[in-house]
mmCIF file of C-alpha atoms in Angstrom:
data_model
loop_
_atom_site.group_PDB
_atom_site.id
_atom_site.type_symbol
_atom_site.label_atom_id
_atom_site.label_comp_id
_atom_site.label_asym_id
_atom_site.label_seq_id
_atom_site.Cartn_x
_atom_site.Cartn_y
_atom_site.Cartn_z
ATOM 1 C CA UNK A 1 15.636 -12.312 -38.806
ATOM 2 C CA UNK A 2 19.713 -12.241 -36.953
ATOM 3 C CA UNK A 3 18.578 -8.407 -35.908
ATOM 4 C CA UNK A 4 15.323 -9.666 -34.357
ATOM 5 C CA UNK A 5 17.311 -12.658 -32.503
ATOM 6 C CA UNK A 6 19.989 -10.215 -31.304
ATOM 7 C CA UNK A 7 17.103 -7.885 -30.030
ATOM 8 C CA UNK A 8 15.159 -10.859 -28.026
ATOM 9 C CA UNK A 9 18.016 -12.413 -25.917
ATOM 10 C CA UNK A 10 17.808 -14.019 -22.849
ATOM 11 C CA UNK A 11 15.890 -17.192 -21.829
ATOM 12 C CA UNK A 12 13.033 -18.181 -24.796
ATOM 13 C CA UNK A 13 10.581 -19.674 -22.228
ATOM 14 C CA UNK A 14 10.412 -16.255 -20.381
ATOM 15 C CA UNK A 15 9.958 -14.841 -23.448
ATOM 16 C CA UNK A 16 7.223 -16.948 -24.485
ATOM 17 C CA UNK A 17 5.640 -16.811 -21.198
ATOM 18 C CA UNK A 18 5.523 -12.616 -21.453
ATOM 19 C CA UNK A 19 4.245 -12.560 -24.837
ATOM 20 C CA UNK A 20 1.234 -15.060 -24.091
ATOM 21 C CA UNK A 21 0.600 -13.089 -20.813
ATOM 22 C CA UNK A 22 0.246 -9.754 -22.900
ATOM 23 C CA UNK A 23 -2.090 -11.595 -25.625
ATOM 24 C CA UNK A 24 -4.131 -12.527 -22.604
ATOM 25 C CA UNK A 25 -4.129 -9.038 -21.352
ATOM 26 C CA UNK A 26 -5.193 -7.665 -24.456
ATOM 27 C CA UNK A 27 -8.129 -10.013 -25.223
ATOM 28 C CA UNK A 28 -9.935 -9.918 -21.823
ATOM 29 C CA UNK A 29 -9.179 -6.191 -21.073
ATOM 30 C CA UNK A 30 -10.806 -5.302 -24.270
ATOM 31 C CA UNK A 31 -13.643 -7.542 -23.117
ATOM 32 C CA UNK A 32 -13.803 -6.626 -19.680
ATOM 33 C CA UNK A 33 -13.473 -2.737 -20.112
ATOM 34 C CA UNK A 34 -17.204 -2.311 -21.138
ATOM 35 C CA UNK A 35 -17.476 0.140 -17.660
ATOM 36 C CA UNK A 36 -14.815 2.328 -19.262
ATOM 37 C CA UNK A 37 -15.981 2.195 -23.128
ATOM 38 C CA UNK A 38 -19.461 3.352 -21.562
ATOM 39 C CA UNK A 39 -17.693 6.274 -19.637
ATOM 40 C CA UNK A 40 -15.143 7.399 -22.398
ATOM 41 C CA UNK A 41 -17.817 6.851 -25.051
ATOM 42 C CA UNK A 42 -15.021 5.164 -27.117
ATOM 43 C CA UNK A 43 -15.223 1.621 -28.204
ATOM 44 C CA UNK A 44 -11.451 1.113 -28.907
ATOM 45 C CA UNK A 45 -9.751 3.478 -26.097
ATOM 46 C CA UNK A 46 -9.463 0.871 -23.453
ATOM 47 C CA UNK A 47 -7.710 -1.457 -26.104
ATOM 48 C CA UNK A 48 -5.357 1.113 -27.914
ATOM 49 C CA UNK A 49 -4.581 2.608 -23.732
ATOM 50 C CA UNK A 50 -3.741 -1.236 -23.059
ATOM 51 C CA UNK A 51 -1.807 -2.061 -26.079
ATOM 52 C CA UNK A 52 0.436 0.904 -25.745
ATOM 53 C CA UNK A 53 1.178 0.263 -22.080
ATOM 54 C CA UNK A 54 2.491 -3.594 -23.033
ATOM 55 C CA UNK A 55 4.202 -1.695 -26.211
ATOM 56 C CA UNK A 56 6.105 0.354 -23.992
ATOM 57 C CA UNK A 57 6.338 -2.109 -21.688
ATOM 58 C CA UNK A 58 7.823 -4.500 -24.353
ATOM 59 C CA UNK A 59 10.435 -1.948 -25.146
ATOM 60 C CA UNK A 60 11.301 -1.509 -21.583
ATOM 61 C CA UNK A 61 11.967 -5.312 -21.168
ATOM 62 C CA UNK A 62 13.917 -5.243 -24.459
ATOM 63 C CA UNK A 63 16.088 -2.336 -23.247
ATOM 64 C CA UNK A 64 16.901 -3.676 -19.564
ATOM 65 C CA UNK A 65 17.514 -7.295 -20.728
ATOM 66 C CA UNK A 66 20.647 -5.914 -22.424
ATOM 67 C CA UNK A 67 21.991 -4.505 -19.494
ATOM 68 C CA UNK A 68 24.352 -6.788 -17.468
ATOM 69 C CA UNK A 69 22.892 -7.955 -14.274
ATOM 70 C CA UNK A 70 25.704 -6.845 -12.226
ATOM 71 C CA UNK A 71 24.840 -3.149 -13.004
ATOM 72 C CA UNK A 72 21.655 -4.083 -11.057
ATOM 73 C CA UNK A 73 23.618 -3.817 -7.858
ATOM 74 C CA UNK A 74 23.449 0.101 -8.360
ATOM 75 C CA UNK A 75 19.760 0.044 -7.692
ATOM 76 C CA UNK A 76 20.037 0.107 -3.385
ATOM 77 C CA UNK A 77 22.394 2.622 -3.888
ATOM 78 C CA UNK A 78 20.893 4.957 -5.905
ATOM 79 C CA UNK A 79 16.876 4.261 -5.298
ATOM 80 C CA UNK A 80 16.498 3.202 -1.686
ATOM 81 C CA UNK A 81 16.283 5.840 0.134
ATOM 82 C CA UNK A 82 14.565 8.471 -2.838
ATOM 83 C CA UNK A 83 11.980 5.932 -2.521
ATOM 84 C CA UNK A 84 11.670 6.150 1.116
ATOM 85 C CA UNK A 85 10.759 9.748 0.483
ATOM 86 C CA UNK A 86 8.746 9.330 -2.606
ATOM 87 C CA UNK A 87 6.632 6.749 -0.381
ATOM 88 C CA UNK A 88 6.481 9.580 2.612
ATOM 89 C CA UNK A 89 5.565 12.142 0.204
ATOM 90 C CA UNK A 90 2.633 10.141 -1.594
ATOM 91 C CA UNK A 91 1.199 9.194 1.849
ATOM 92 C CA UNK A 92 0.606 12.810 2.838
ATOM 93 C CA UNK A 93 0.363 14.720 -0.336
ATOM 94 C CA UNK A 94 -0.772 11.672 -2.916
ATOM 95 C CA UNK A 95 -3.239 11.685 -5.461
ATOM 96 C CA UNK A 96 -6.428 9.335 -4.038
ATOM 97 C CA UNK A 97 -6.548 6.078 -5.740
ATOM 98 C CA UNK A 98 -9.181 3.567 -4.716
ATOM 99 C CA UNK A 99 -9.640 5.561 -1.048
ATOM 100 C CA UNK A 100 -6.078 5.665 -0.633
ATOM 101 C CA UNK A 101 -3.256 7.832 -0.936
ATOM 102 C CA UNK A 102 -1.118 5.846 -3.356
ATOM 103 C CA UNK A 103 -0.251 8.132 -6.628
ATOM 104 C CA UNK A 104 1.692 11.204 -7.830
ATOM 105 C CA UNK A 105 0.394 12.857 -10.991
ATOM 106 C CA UNK A 106 2.996 13.290 -13.347
ATOM 107 C CA UNK A 107 2.058 14.513 -16.804
ATOM 108 C CA UNK A 108 -1.433 13.028 -16.504
ATOM 109 C CA UNK A 109 0.215 9.577 -15.386
ATOM 110 C CA UNK A 110 -0.422 8.586 -12.286
ATOM 111 C CA UNK A 111 2.331 6.984 -10.493
ATOM 112 C CA UNK A 112 2.444 4.732 -7.877
ATOM 113 C CA UNK A 113 5.543 4.899 -5.699
ATOM 114 C CA UNK A 114 4.550 1.445 -4.140
ATOM 115 C CA UNK A 115 5.352 -0.392 -7.482
ATOM 116 C CA UNK A 116 8.860 1.074 -7.584
ATOM 117 C CA UNK A 117 9.215 0.113 -3.551
ATOM 118 C CA UNK A 118 8.695 -3.349 -4.220
ATOM 119 C CA UNK A 119 11.489 -3.698 -6.840
ATOM 120 C CA UNK A 120 13.692 -1.639 -4.917
ATOM 121 C CA UNK A 121 13.119 -4.176 -1.611
ATOM 122 C CA UNK A 122 13.618 -7.037 -3.448
ATOM 123 C CA UNK A 123 16.666 -6.203 -5.162
ATOM 124 C CA UNK A 124 18.220 -4.722 -2.039
ATOM 125 C CA UNK A 125 17.549 -8.000 -0.324
ATOM 126 C CA UNK A 126 19.086 -9.829 -2.960
ATOM 127 C CA UNK A 127 22.180 -7.703 -2.783
ATOM 128 C CA UNK A 128 22.518 -8.066 1.364
ATOM 129 C CA UNK A 129 22.068 -11.900 0.705
ATOM 130 C CA UNK A 130 24.767 -12.008 -1.684
ATOM 131 C CA UNK A 131 27.231 -9.596 0.168
ATOM 132 C CA UNK A 132 26.847 -11.344 3.384
ATOM 133 C CA UNK A 133 26.959 -15.385 2.513
ATOM 134 C CA UNK A 134 29.676 -17.908 4.267
ATOM 135 C CA UNK A 135 30.201 -21.506 3.689
ATOM 136 C CA UNK A 136 27.422 -22.178 6.241
ATOM 137 C CA UNK A 137 24.796 -19.809 4.910
ATOM 138 C CA UNK A 138 24.115 -16.223 5.655
ATOM 139 C CA UNK A 139 25.713 -13.952 7.761
ATOM 140 C CA UNK A 140 23.691 -13.230 11.066
ATOM 141 C CA UNK A 141 24.146 -9.526 10.044
ATOM 142 C CA UNK A 142 21.844 -10.271 6.594
ATOM 143 C CA UNK A 143 18.996 -10.844 8.935
ATOM 144 C CA UNK A 144 19.563 -7.398 10.671
ATOM 145 C CA UNK A 145 19.922 -5.343 7.464
ATOM 146 C CA UNK A 146 17.446 -7.161 5.422
ATOM 147 C CA UNK A 147 14.570 -6.357 8.617
ATOM 148 C CA UNK A 148 15.713 -3.025 8.646
ATOM 149 C CA UNK A 149 15.318 -2.019 4.957
ATOM 150 C CA UNK A 150 12.474 -3.937 4.183
ATOM 151 C CA UNK A 151 11.054 -2.966 6.952
ATOM 152 C CA UNK A 152 11.093 0.627 6.543
ATOM 153 C CA UNK A 153 9.647 0.414 3.176
ATOM 154 C CA UNK A 154 6.846 -2.014 4.155
ATOM 155 C CA UNK A 155 5.895 0.396 7.445
ATOM 156 C CA UNK A 156 5.849 3.418 4.807
ATOM 157 C CA UNK A 157 3.658 1.337 2.216
ATOM 158 C CA UNK A 158 1.356 -0.116 5.146
ATOM 159 C CA UNK A 159 -0.970 2.790 5.894
ATOM 160 C CA UNK A 160 -2.435 3.194 2.476
ATOM 161 C CA UNK A 161 -1.823 -0.189 1.147
ATOM 162 C CA UNK A 162 -1.913 -3.278 3.352
ATOM 163 C CA UNK A 163 -2.200 -6.142 1.221
ATOM 164 C CA UNK A 164 1.071 -4.900 -1.069
ATOM 165 C CA UNK A 165 2.909 -4.236 2.560
ATOM 166 C CA UNK A 166 2.169 -8.061 3.572
ATOM 167 C CA UNK A 167 2.757 -9.585 -0.148
ATOM 168 C CA UNK A 168 6.248 -7.697 0.099
ATOM 169 C CA UNK A 169 7.437 -8.804 3.317
ATOM 170 C CA UNK A 170 6.169 -12.437 2.792
ATOM 171 C CA UNK A 171 8.427 -12.165 -0.361
ATOM 172 C CA UNK A 172 11.526 -10.956 1.685
ATOM 173 C CA UNK A 173 10.898 -13.879 4.132
ATOM 174 C CA UNK A 174 11.106 -16.303 1.275
ATOM 175 C CA UNK A 175 13.893 -14.756 -0.354
ATOM 176 C CA UNK A 176 15.436 -15.160 3.185
ATOM 177 C CA UNK A 177 15.050 -18.853 3.528
ATOM 178 C CA UNK A 178 16.360 -19.623 0.056
ATOM 179 C CA UNK A 179 19.250 -16.896 1.129
ATOM 180 C CA UNK A 180 20.534 -19.463 3.652
ATOM 181 C CA UNK A 181 19.429 -17.409 6.576
ATOM 182 C CA UNK A 182 19.485 -18.976 9.981
ATOM 183 C CA UNK A 183 16.131 -20.988 10.526
ATOM 184 C CA UNK A 184 16.455 -20.042 14.438
ATOM 185 C CA UNK A 185 16.188 -16.312 13.201
ATOM 186 C CA UNK A 186 13.355 -17.042 11.045
ATOM 187 C CA UNK A 187 11.806 -18.987 13.446
ATOM 188 C CA UNK A 188 11.677 -15.980 16.048
ATOM 189 C CA UNK A 189 10.700 -13.373 13.528
ATOM 190 C CA UNK A 190 7.764 -15.630 12.540
ATOM 191 C CA UNK A 191 6.833 -16.388 16.304
ATOM 192 C CA UNK A 192 6.746 -12.562 16.515
ATOM 193 C CA UNK A 193 4.807 -11.895 13.732
ATOM 194 C CA UNK A 194 2.010 -14.360 15.083
ATOM 195 C CA UNK A 195 1.747 -12.663 17.994
ATOM 196 C CA UNK A 196 1.522 -9.266 16.354
ATOM 197 C CA UNK A 197 -1.278 -10.802 13.906
ATOM 198 C CA UNK A 198 -2.943 -12.114 17.047
ATOM 199 C CA UNK A 199 -2.639 -8.822 19.088
ATOM 200 C CA UNK A 200 -4.026 -6.717 15.977
ATOM 201 C CA UNK A 201 -7.145 -9.522 15.851
ATOM 202 C CA UNK A 202 -7.873 -8.933 19.442
ATOM 203 C CA UNK A 203 -7.749 -5.391 19.306
ATOM 204 C CA UNK A 204 -10.237 -4.942 16.505
ATOM 205 C CA UNK A 205 -12.221 -6.913 18.202
ATOM 206 C CA UNK A 206 -12.323 -4.181 20.902
ATOM 207 C CA UNK A 207 -13.019 -1.537 18.542
ATOM 208 C CA UNK A 208 -16.394 0.436 18.207
ATOM 209 C CA UNK A 209 -18.735 -0.842 15.822
ATOM 210 C CA UNK A 210 -19.525 2.505 14.229
ATOM 211 C CA UNK A 211 -17.249 3.180 11.954
ATOM 212 C CA UNK A 212 -17.440 6.927 12.409
ATOM 213 C CA UNK A 213 -15.668 7.145 15.424
ATOM 214 C CA UNK A 214 -12.373 8.932 16.109
ATOM 215 C CA UNK A 215 -10.509 5.796 16.708
ATOM 216 C CA UNK A 216 -10.730 5.438 12.860
ATOM 217 C CA UNK A 217 -9.191 8.868 12.317
ATOM 218 C CA UNK A 218 -5.932 8.067 14.089
ATOM 219 C CA UNK A 219 -2.606 9.065 11.981
ATOM 220 C CA UNK A 220 -1.982 5.793 10.147
ATOM 221 C CA UNK A 221 -5.206 3.901 10.775
ATOM 222 C CA UNK A 222 -7.400 5.804 8.346
ATOM 223 C CA UNK A 223 -8.158 2.357 6.417
ATOM 224 C CA UNK A 224 -8.420 0.609 9.263
ATOM 225 C CA UNK A 225 -12.374 0.598 8.819
ATOM 226 C CA UNK A 226 -12.413 -0.514 5.049
ATOM 227 C CA UNK A 227 -10.229 -3.875 6.162
ATOM 228 C CA UNK A 228 -12.311 -4.484 8.813
ATOM 229 C CA UNK A 229 -14.922 -4.275 6.584
ATOM 230 C CA UNK A 230 -13.118 -6.521 4.268
ATOM 231 C CA UNK A 231 -12.189 -9.392 6.212
ATOM 232 C CA UNK A 232 -16.022 -9.405 7.912
ATOM 233 C CA UNK A 233 -17.552 -9.543 4.646
ATOM 234 C CA UNK A 234 -15.145 -12.449 3.608
ATOM 235 C CA UNK A 235 -16.285 -14.121 6.787
ATOM 236 C CA UNK A 236 -19.909 -13.878 6.006
ATOM 237 C CA UNK A 237 -19.353 -14.810 2.282
ATOM 238 C CA UNK A 238 -18.141 -18.162 3.350
ATOM 239 C CA UNK A 239 -21.077 -18.888 5.333
ATOM 240 C CA UNK A 240 -24.297 -20.873 3.615
ATOM 241 C CA UNK A 241 -27.101 -18.327 3.042
ATOM 242 C CA UNK A 242 -29.979 -19.602 1.499
ATOM 243 C CA UNK A 243 -31.233 -17.218 -2.277
ATOM 244 C CA UNK A 244 -33.727 -15.971 -0.986
ATOM 245 C CA UNK A 245 -31.956 -14.545 1.646
ATOM 246 C CA UNK A 246 -28.846 -13.471 -0.527
ATOM 247 C CA UNK A 247 -28.063 -9.551 -0.953
ATOM 248 C CA UNK A 248 -26.227 -9.214 -4.032
ATOM 249 C CA UNK A 249 -26.495 -5.527 -3.553
ATOM 250 C CA UNK A 250 -23.910 -5.586 -0.567
ATOM 251 C CA UNK A 251 -20.335 -6.458 -1.692
ATOM 252 C CA UNK A 252 -21.640 -6.606 -5.056
ATOM 253 C CA UNK A 253 -17.991 -7.010 -6.615
ATOM 254 C CA UNK A 254 -17.777 -10.241 -4.604
ATOM 255 C CA UNK A 255 -21.027 -11.818 -5.604
ATOM 256 C CA UNK A 256 -20.914 -10.829 -9.164
ATOM 257 C CA UNK A 257 -17.248 -12.922 -9.473
ATOM 258 C CA UNK A 258 -18.670 -15.600 -7.874
ATOM 259 C CA UNK A 259 -21.781 -15.574 -10.368
ATOM 260 C CA UNK A 260 -18.923 -15.137 -12.979
ATOM 261 C CA UNK A 261 -17.447 -18.059 -12.307
ATOM 262 C CA UNK A 262 -20.501 -20.127 -11.499
ATOM 263 C CA UNK A 263 -22.108 -19.196 -14.944
ATOM 264 C CA UNK A 264 -19.054 -20.326 -16.974
ATOM 265 C CA UNK A 265 -19.920 -24.039 -17.098
ATOM 266 C CA UNK A 266 -16.395 -25.014 -17.194
ATOM 267 C CA UNK A 267 -16.108 -24.546 -20.961
ATOM 268 C CA UNK A 268 -16.585 -20.640 -21.094
ATOM 269 C CA UNK A 269 -18.874 -18.081 -22.772
ATOM 270 C CA UNK A 270 -15.954 -17.249 -25.129
ATOM 271 C CA UNK A 271 -13.872 -13.852 -25.111
ATOM 272 C CA UNK A 272 -16.261 -10.966 -25.244
ATOM 273 C CA UNK A 273 -19.373 -12.545 -24.150
ATOM 274 C CA UNK A 274 -19.248 -11.879 -20.600
ATOM 275 C CA UNK A 275 -22.276 -10.710 -18.418
ATOM 276 C CA UNK A 276 -20.870 -9.791 -15.509
ATOM 277 C CA UNK A 277 -18.185 -7.388 -16.896
ATOM 278 C CA UNK A 278 -20.992 -4.631 -16.644
ATOM 279 C CA UNK A 279 -21.671 -5.263 -12.792
ATOM 280 C CA UNK A 280 -18.072 -5.553 -11.790
ATOM 281 C CA UNK A 281 -16.653 -2.296 -11.222
ATOM 282 C CA UNK A 282 -12.700 -3.363 -11.432
ATOM 283 C CA UNK A 283 -13.671 -6.094 -14.076
ATOM 284 C CA UNK A 284 -10.675 -5.377 -15.710
ATOM 285 C CA UNK A 285 -7.956 -5.147 -12.463
ATOM 286 C CA UNK A 286 -8.486 -6.776 -9.530
ATOM 287 C CA UNK A 287 -11.759 -9.025 -10.976
ATOM 288 C CA UNK A 288 -10.014 -10.200 -14.269
ATOM 289 C CA UNK A 289 -9.406 -13.648 -13.246
ATOM 290 C CA UNK A 290 -13.077 -13.964 -12.383
ATOM 291 C CA UNK A 291 -13.678 -12.718 -15.876
ATOM 292 C CA UNK A 292 -10.905 -15.012 -17.355
ATOM 293 C CA UNK A 293 -12.566 -17.909 -16.132
ATOM 294 C CA UNK A 294 -16.346 -16.701 -17.281
ATOM 295 C CA UNK A 295 -14.796 -16.172 -20.746
ATOM 296 C CA UNK A 296 -12.430 -18.850 -21.008
ATOM 297 C CA UNK A 297 -13.723 -21.597 -18.805
ATOM 298 C CA UNK A 298 -11.629 -23.846 -16.320
ATOM 299 C CA UNK A 299 -9.298 -24.336 -19.378
ATOM 300 C CA UNK A 300 -8.277 -20.720 -19.549
ATOM 301 C CA UNK A 301 -8.041 -20.160 -16.062
ATOM 302 C CA UNK A 302 -5.436 -23.286 -16.093
ATOM 303 C CA UNK A 303 -3.298 -21.899 -18.741
ATOM 304 C CA UNK A 304 -3.374 -18.394 -16.996
ATOM 305 C CA UNK A 305 -2.194 -20.617 -13.803
ATOM 306 C CA UNK A 306 0.392 -22.853 -15.738
ATOM 307 C CA UNK A 307 2.055 -19.547 -17.061
ATOM 308 C CA UNK A 308 2.999 -18.332 -13.971
ATOM 309 C CA UNK A 309 4.056 -21.701 -12.671
ATOM 310 C CA UNK A 310 6.223 -21.768 -15.773
ATOM 311 C CA UNK A 311 7.737 -18.782 -15.092
ATOM 312 C CA UNK A 312 8.462 -19.665 -11.076
ATOM 313 C CA UNK A 313 10.452 -22.770 -12.093
ATOM 314 C CA UNK A 314 12.086 -21.474 -15.150
ATOM 315 C CA UNK A 315 13.466 -18.832 -12.999
ATOM 316 C CA UNK A 316 14.624 -21.643 -10.235
ATOM 317 C CA UNK A 317 16.335 -23.170 -13.156
ATOM 318 C CA UNK A 318 18.009 -20.224 -14.548
ATOM 319 C CA UNK A 319 19.171 -19.572 -10.669
ATOM 320 C CA UNK A 320 20.528 -22.687 -10.472
ATOM 321 C CA UNK A 321 22.927 -22.273 -13.008
ATOM 322 C CA UNK A 322 24.138 -18.690 -11.872
ATOM 323 C CA UNK A 323 27.599 -18.704 -10.891
ATOM 324 C CA UNK A 324 27.367 -16.051 -8.164
ATOM 325 C CA UNK A 325 24.861 -15.704 -5.320
ATOM 326 C CA UNK A 326 23.184 -12.289 -6.170
ATOM 327 C CA UNK A 327 21.659 -13.002 -9.983
ATOM 328 C CA UNK A 328 20.517 -16.218 -8.561
ATOM 329 C CA UNK A 329 18.661 -14.674 -5.244
ATOM 330 C CA UNK A 330 17.477 -11.488 -7.354
ATOM 331 C CA UNK A 331 15.748 -13.535 -10.098
ATOM 332 C CA UNK A 332 14.358 -15.700 -7.879
ATOM 333 C CA UNK A 333 12.885 -12.606 -5.778
ATOM 334 C CA UNK A 334 11.321 -10.980 -8.365
ATOM 335 C CA UNK A 335 10.019 -14.329 -9.964
ATOM 336 C CA UNK A 336 8.360 -14.910 -6.684
ATOM 337 C CA UNK A 337 6.965 -11.281 -6.459
ATOM 338 C CA UNK A 338 4.751 -11.844 -9.716
ATOM 339 C CA UNK A 339 3.702 -14.957 -8.728
ATOM 340 C CA UNK A 340 2.609 -14.483 -5.283
ATOM 341 C CA UNK A 341 0.979 -11.345 -6.464
ATOM 342 C CA UNK A 342 -0.902 -13.416 -9.154
ATOM 343 C CA UNK A 343 -1.740 -16.391 -6.510
ATOM 344 C CA UNK A 344 -3.024 -13.341 -4.132
ATOM 345 C CA UNK A 345 -5.635 -12.080 -6.972
ATOM 346 C CA UNK A 346 -6.714 -15.223 -8.301
ATOM 347 C CA UNK A 347 -7.691 -16.090 -4.116
ATOM 348 C CA UNK A 348 -9.453 -13.460 -4.164
ATOM 349 C CA UNK A 349 -11.288 -13.696 -7.290
ATOM 350 C CA UNK A 350 -12.642 -17.144 -6.344
ATOM 351 C CA UNK A 351 -13.498 -15.984 -2.738
ATOM 352 C CA UNK A 352 -10.587 -17.689 -0.844
ATOM 353 C CA UNK A 353 -9.133 -14.619 0.299
ATOM 354 C CA UNK A 354 -10.549 -10.963 1.395
ATOM 355 C CA UNK A 355 -10.532 -8.381 -1.199
ATOM 356 C CA UNK A 356 -7.018 -6.853 -1.662
ATOM 357 C CA UNK A 357 -6.948 -4.868 -4.692
ATOM 358 C CA UNK A 358 -3.695 -6.398 -6.246
ATOM 359 C CA UNK A 359 -3.858 -6.647 -9.718
ATOM 360 C CA UNK A 360 -2.806 -9.660 -11.734
ATOM 361 C CA UNK A 361 0.743 -8.837 -13.092
ATOM 362 C CA UNK A 362 1.030 -8.515 -17.230
ATOM 363 C CA UNK A 363 -2.676 -9.038 -17.479
ATOM 364 C CA UNK A 364 -4.980 -6.417 -15.557
ATOM 365 C CA UNK A 365 -5.199 -3.006 -17.016
ATOM 366 C CA UNK A 366 -2.237 -1.036 -17.481
ATOM 367 C CA UNK A 367 -0.543 1.399 -15.605
ATOM 368 C CA UNK A 368 2.430 1.680 -12.852
ATOM 369 C CA UNK A 369 1.951 -1.944 -11.808
ATOM 370 C CA UNK A 370 2.262 -3.206 -15.998
ATOM 371 C CA UNK A 371 5.530 -1.092 -16.479
ATOM 372 C CA UNK A 372 7.245 -2.378 -13.641
ATOM 373 C CA UNK A 373 6.253 -5.965 -13.875
ATOM 374 C CA UNK A 374 8.021 -5.728 -17.474
ATOM 375 C CA UNK A 375 10.576 -3.966 -15.936
ATOM 376 C CA UNK A 376 11.384 -7.344 -13.254
ATOM 377 C CA UNK A 377 11.048 -9.452 -16.678
ATOM 378 C CA UNK A 378 13.346 -7.506 -18.508
ATOM 379 C CA UNK A 379 15.772 -8.090 -15.287
ATOM 380 C CA UNK A 380 14.958 -11.929 -15.154
ATOM 381 C CA UNK A 381 15.906 -11.889 -18.795
ATOM 382 C CA UNK A 382 19.395 -10.060 -17.800
ATOM 383 C CA UNK A 383 19.809 -12.707 -15.497
ATOM 384 C CA UNK A 384 19.032 -15.517 -17.935
ATOM 385 C CA UNK A 385 21.913 -13.978 -20.704
ATOM 386 C CA UNK A 386 24.229 -14.108 -17.725
ATOM 387 C CA UNK A 387 23.458 -17.609 -16.766
ATOM 388 C CA UNK A 388 23.716 -18.402 -20.462
ATOM 389 C CA UNK A 389 27.040 -16.749 -21.187
ATOM 390 C CA UNK A 390 28.469 -19.031 -18.494
ATOM 391 C CA UNK A 391 27.176 -22.252 -19.462
ATOM 392 C CA UNK A 392 28.366 -21.473 -23.040
ATOM 393 C CA UNK A 393 31.982 -20.174 -21.821
ATOM 394 C CA UNK A 394 32.098 -23.731 -19.849
ATOM 395 C CA UNK A 395 30.985 -25.676 -22.855
ATOM 396 C CA UNK A 396 34.601 -23.713 -25.057
ATOM 397 C CA UNK A 397 36.390 -25.416 -22.832
ATOM 398 C CA UNK A 398 37.038 -29.033 -24.681
ATOM 399 C CA UNK A 399 39.365 -31.636 -23.438
ATOM 400 C CA UNK A 400 41.402 -30.226 -26.335
ATOM 401 C CA UNK A 401 42.141 -27.060 -24.605
ATOM 402 C CA UNK A 402 43.719 -28.773 -21.700
ATOM 403 C CA UNK A 403 47.499 -29.203 -21.389
ATOM 404 C CA UNK A 404 49.079 -32.248 -22.455
ATOM 405 C CA UNK A 405 49.807 -34.601 -19.693
ATOM 406 C CA UNK A 406 52.387 -37.756 -19.667
ATOM 407 C CA UNK A 407 50.613 -40.996 -20.379
ATOM 408 C CA UNK A 408 53.256 -42.519 -17.924
ATOM 409 C CA UNK A 409 51.602 -40.064 -15.149
ATOM 410 C CA UNK A 410 48.405 -42.417 -14.667
ATOM 411 C CA UNK A 411 50.303 -45.472 -13.460
ATOM 412 C CA UNK A 412 49.740 -47.434 -10.480
ATOM 413 C CA UNK A 413 52.351 -45.580 -8.605
ATOM 414 C CA UNK A 414 50.945 -42.215 -9.172
ATOM 415 C CA UNK A 415 46.849 -43.190 -8.388
ATOM 416 C CA UNK A 416 48.365 -44.573 -4.846
#
């Protein structure tokens, strides 16, 4: 028993959240992967593969959470530039995943460098903010360096995965706010982003309607037609349409996700009884939250949401206990990365956001995303170990350890 406790150190609440998410993943991926089962001809193959990914991920968590968090400062030094190079190589020569060049085949495994890029950017941002702190907040240079490092990463991710680029930059913005970057600097940046977004919308409105136009083949814009279609489709799906006029064959994934939610009848159909999993090609990934609602009802969806909220708030509590800035900024950045991605996936599933292709962290079918999410959990637990050791050290300093004081010292003369 003692050996098991030594293996699983760190914050117990984070461990519980991690294991509950893994259990939900095994149940729902096994249920939602009917198309994979049919394609492979193996009834157990999806479950076994997911169990292997989560098993390897758990080993990663155990290994990383035993690494002192101060060593994570080496990540930007060792991995920032190589990650830039990997992303550039992937955009030019990478394997196609869902219509975009996102992966590098390694021994039969599709490694996606953008997942590595997200983690490296968060660690780099935390290190810059921690290194350039003063009594009045972050030094003005911190804003510049964060913008340069994160901007390059987002620019390299942007052509092949717009949603991931937006997600990452949003997390970096929140980290800068938490890291006490000047509100004036952040306000100017937000103003520039709003102007850029407005200009982009106006430009899209002026583009030719023919998606075969040469404009859509320009460097960096080969995914533009996909982005435009998703936004337009989301706008059309938001309008009220008479049942007899609704075309279910058009944008079937969104339509069947809505059907899955609508037919859950609040209480759900129970795991394994989903109907819409047979019609959703990404039921085990992008739209797994819709399958969770269909099978487990509103209460099941609420449990999943609650787990991510607990993870974020627990990370905030651990950050408040950290003595130094780097581990505090790091744990908040990693928790935000996981939770914001989860929120994006959920909003897509329920029809509030256009389709983004973001998996549900630690629940969607395994791959680079699952393994990197396990790396983030391991780093969060490593920071929690650091915070706990600090508290235990402080608790050991008892009044008996303090030097003896002359009782006559606290007389009226010395108090004045």
